[in-house]
XYZ file of C-alpha atoms in Angstrom:
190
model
C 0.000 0.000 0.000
C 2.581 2.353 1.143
C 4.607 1.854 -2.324
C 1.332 2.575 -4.401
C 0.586 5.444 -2.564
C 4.046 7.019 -3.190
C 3.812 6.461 -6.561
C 0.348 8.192 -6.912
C 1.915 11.171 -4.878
C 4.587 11.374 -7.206
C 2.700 11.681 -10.018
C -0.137 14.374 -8.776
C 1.906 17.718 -7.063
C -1.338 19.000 -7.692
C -3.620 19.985 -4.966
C -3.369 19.562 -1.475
C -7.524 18.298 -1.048
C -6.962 15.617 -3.573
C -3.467 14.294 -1.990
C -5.575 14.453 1.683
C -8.044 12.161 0.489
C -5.769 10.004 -1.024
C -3.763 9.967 2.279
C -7.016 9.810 4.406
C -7.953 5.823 2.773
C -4.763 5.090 3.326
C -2.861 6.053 6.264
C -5.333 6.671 8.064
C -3.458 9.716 10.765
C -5.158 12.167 8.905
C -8.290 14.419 8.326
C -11.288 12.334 6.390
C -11.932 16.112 4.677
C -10.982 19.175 4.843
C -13.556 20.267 6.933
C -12.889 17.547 9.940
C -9.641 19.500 10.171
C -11.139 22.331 10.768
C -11.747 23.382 14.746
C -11.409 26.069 17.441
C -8.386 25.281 19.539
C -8.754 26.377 23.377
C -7.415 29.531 24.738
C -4.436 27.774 25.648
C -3.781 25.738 22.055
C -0.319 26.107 20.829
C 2.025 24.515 18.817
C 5.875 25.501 18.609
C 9.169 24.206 16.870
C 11.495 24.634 14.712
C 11.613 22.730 11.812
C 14.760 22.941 8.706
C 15.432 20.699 5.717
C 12.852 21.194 2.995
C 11.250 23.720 5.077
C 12.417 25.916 7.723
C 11.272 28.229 10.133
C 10.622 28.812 13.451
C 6.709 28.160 14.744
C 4.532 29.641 17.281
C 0.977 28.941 16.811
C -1.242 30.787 19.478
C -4.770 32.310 19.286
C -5.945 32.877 16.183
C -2.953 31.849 14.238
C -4.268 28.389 15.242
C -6.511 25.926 13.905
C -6.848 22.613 15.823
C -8.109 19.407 16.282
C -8.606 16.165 17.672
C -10.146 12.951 17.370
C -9.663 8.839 18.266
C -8.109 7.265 14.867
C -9.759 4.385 12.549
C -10.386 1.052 14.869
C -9.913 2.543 18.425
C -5.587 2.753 17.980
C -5.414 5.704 20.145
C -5.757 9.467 18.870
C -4.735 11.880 15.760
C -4.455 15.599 16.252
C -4.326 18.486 13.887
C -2.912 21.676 13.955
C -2.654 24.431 11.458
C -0.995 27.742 10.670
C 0.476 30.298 8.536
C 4.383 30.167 8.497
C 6.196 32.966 6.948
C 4.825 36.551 6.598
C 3.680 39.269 3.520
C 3.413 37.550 0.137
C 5.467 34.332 0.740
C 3.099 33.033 3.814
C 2.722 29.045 3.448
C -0.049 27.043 5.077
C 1.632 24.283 7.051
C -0.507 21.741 8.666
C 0.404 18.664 11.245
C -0.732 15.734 12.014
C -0.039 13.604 15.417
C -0.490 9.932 15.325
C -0.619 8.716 18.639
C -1.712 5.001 18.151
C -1.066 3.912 22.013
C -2.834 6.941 23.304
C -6.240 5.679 25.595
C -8.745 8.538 27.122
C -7.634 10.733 29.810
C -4.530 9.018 30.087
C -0.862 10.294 29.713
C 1.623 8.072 27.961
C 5.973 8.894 27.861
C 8.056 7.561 25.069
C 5.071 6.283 22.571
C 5.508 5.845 19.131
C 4.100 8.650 17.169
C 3.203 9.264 13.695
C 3.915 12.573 12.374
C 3.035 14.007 8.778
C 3.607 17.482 7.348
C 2.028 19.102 4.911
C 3.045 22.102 2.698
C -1.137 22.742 1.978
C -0.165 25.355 -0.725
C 1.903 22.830 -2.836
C 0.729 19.612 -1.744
C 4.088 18.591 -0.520
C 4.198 15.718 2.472
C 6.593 14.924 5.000
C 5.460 12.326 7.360
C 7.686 8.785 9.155
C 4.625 6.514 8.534
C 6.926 4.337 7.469
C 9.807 4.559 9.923
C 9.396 4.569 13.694
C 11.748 7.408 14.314
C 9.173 9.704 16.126
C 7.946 9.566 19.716
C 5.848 11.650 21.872
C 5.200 11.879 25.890
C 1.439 13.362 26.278
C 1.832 14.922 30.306
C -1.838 15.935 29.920
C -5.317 15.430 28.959
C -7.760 17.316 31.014
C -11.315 16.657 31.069
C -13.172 19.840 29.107
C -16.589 18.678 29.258
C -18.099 15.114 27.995
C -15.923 13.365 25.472
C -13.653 16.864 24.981
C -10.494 16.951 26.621
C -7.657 19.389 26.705
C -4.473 17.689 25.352
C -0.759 18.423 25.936
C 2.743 16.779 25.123
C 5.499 17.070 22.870
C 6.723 15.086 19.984
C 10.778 14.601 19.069
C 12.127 12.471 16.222
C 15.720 10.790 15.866
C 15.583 11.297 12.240
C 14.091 13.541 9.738
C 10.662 13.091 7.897
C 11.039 11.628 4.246
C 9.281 14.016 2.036
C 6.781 11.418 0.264
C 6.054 12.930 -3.089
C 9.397 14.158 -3.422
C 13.386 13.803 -2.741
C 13.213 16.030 0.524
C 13.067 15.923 4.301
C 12.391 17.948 7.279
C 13.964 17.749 10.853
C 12.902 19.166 14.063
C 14.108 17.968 17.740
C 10.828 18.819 19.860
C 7.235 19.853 18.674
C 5.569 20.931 21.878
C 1.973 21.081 21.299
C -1.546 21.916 22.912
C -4.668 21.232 22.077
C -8.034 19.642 22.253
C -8.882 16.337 21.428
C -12.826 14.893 21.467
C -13.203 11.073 22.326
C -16.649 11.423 21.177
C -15.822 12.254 17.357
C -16.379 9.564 15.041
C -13.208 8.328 13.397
């Protein structure tokens, strides 16, 4: 599956929507549509780190420079998480999105050293960077905080030993630690 869906990658730079449903059938760590990664973080949602390689800068999501999300991943292996942003400024801004596999995570529990899933995408170009493929990347989640019914506030951070293989091209990108907050809701259908 994973060489197949390369290949299609490859072959269609084109736009971001149609490599996220691709992606979505097959991966299965990201959104199901664009809309489903669409959602209000909390006051307190944040994501920040520094990523080089194939894309570099230095990011500090807050407030409304924000968009996040969370929900339990197909067949009850744990929780995905999505966060989006803006990176750059003026006419060379770049919508960046992540997404946080976190296939040992349970409800309302905390977990150190889990494996983690991590995928970037470049929305603007369709470009991916993800380790689906390699388990390089690991996260410790120190909180999740009951919000209100299946809503909880989420918080951890996420480092990888290696960099993330760009997947429809010959690039990577490396960061150390992604330290993120969010909110993540048990209750969402996967």
């Amino acid at each position: 599956m994973h060489h197949r869906l390369l290949r299609v990658l490859r072959t269609s730079r084109g736009a971001a929507g149609a490599a996220l449903a691709i992606l979505s059938g097959g991966c299965g760590d990201e959104p199901a549509t664009a809309s489903s990664a669409a959602g209000d973080c909390l006051p307190t949602g944040s994501l920040r780190v520094a990523i080089h390689g194939g894309l570099s800068g230095n990011l500090d999501w807050r407030g409304a420079d924000l968009t996040c999300s969370g929900m339990p991943r197909p067949h009850g292996e744990g929780a995905r998480l999505h966060f989006s942003g803006t990176m750059g400024g003026g006419g060379e801004a770049r919508t960046l999105a992540f997404i946080i596999g976190l296939p040992e995570l349970e409800r309302a529990g905390t977990v150190r050293e889990t494996p983690a899933i991590v995928t970037l995408i470049e929305e603007d170009s369709g470009r991916f960077f993800s380790n689906a493929e390699a388990p390089v990347c690991w996260s410790d989640v120190t909180r999740q905080a009951l919000i209100t019914g299946d809503e909880y506030e989420i918080r951890g951070i996420v480092y990888c030993m290696s960099p993330l293989a760009e997947l429809n091209g010959p690039g990577g990108v490396t960061f150390t630690e992604l330290d993120f907050s969010g909110r993540l809701d048990w209750g969402t259908p996967n």
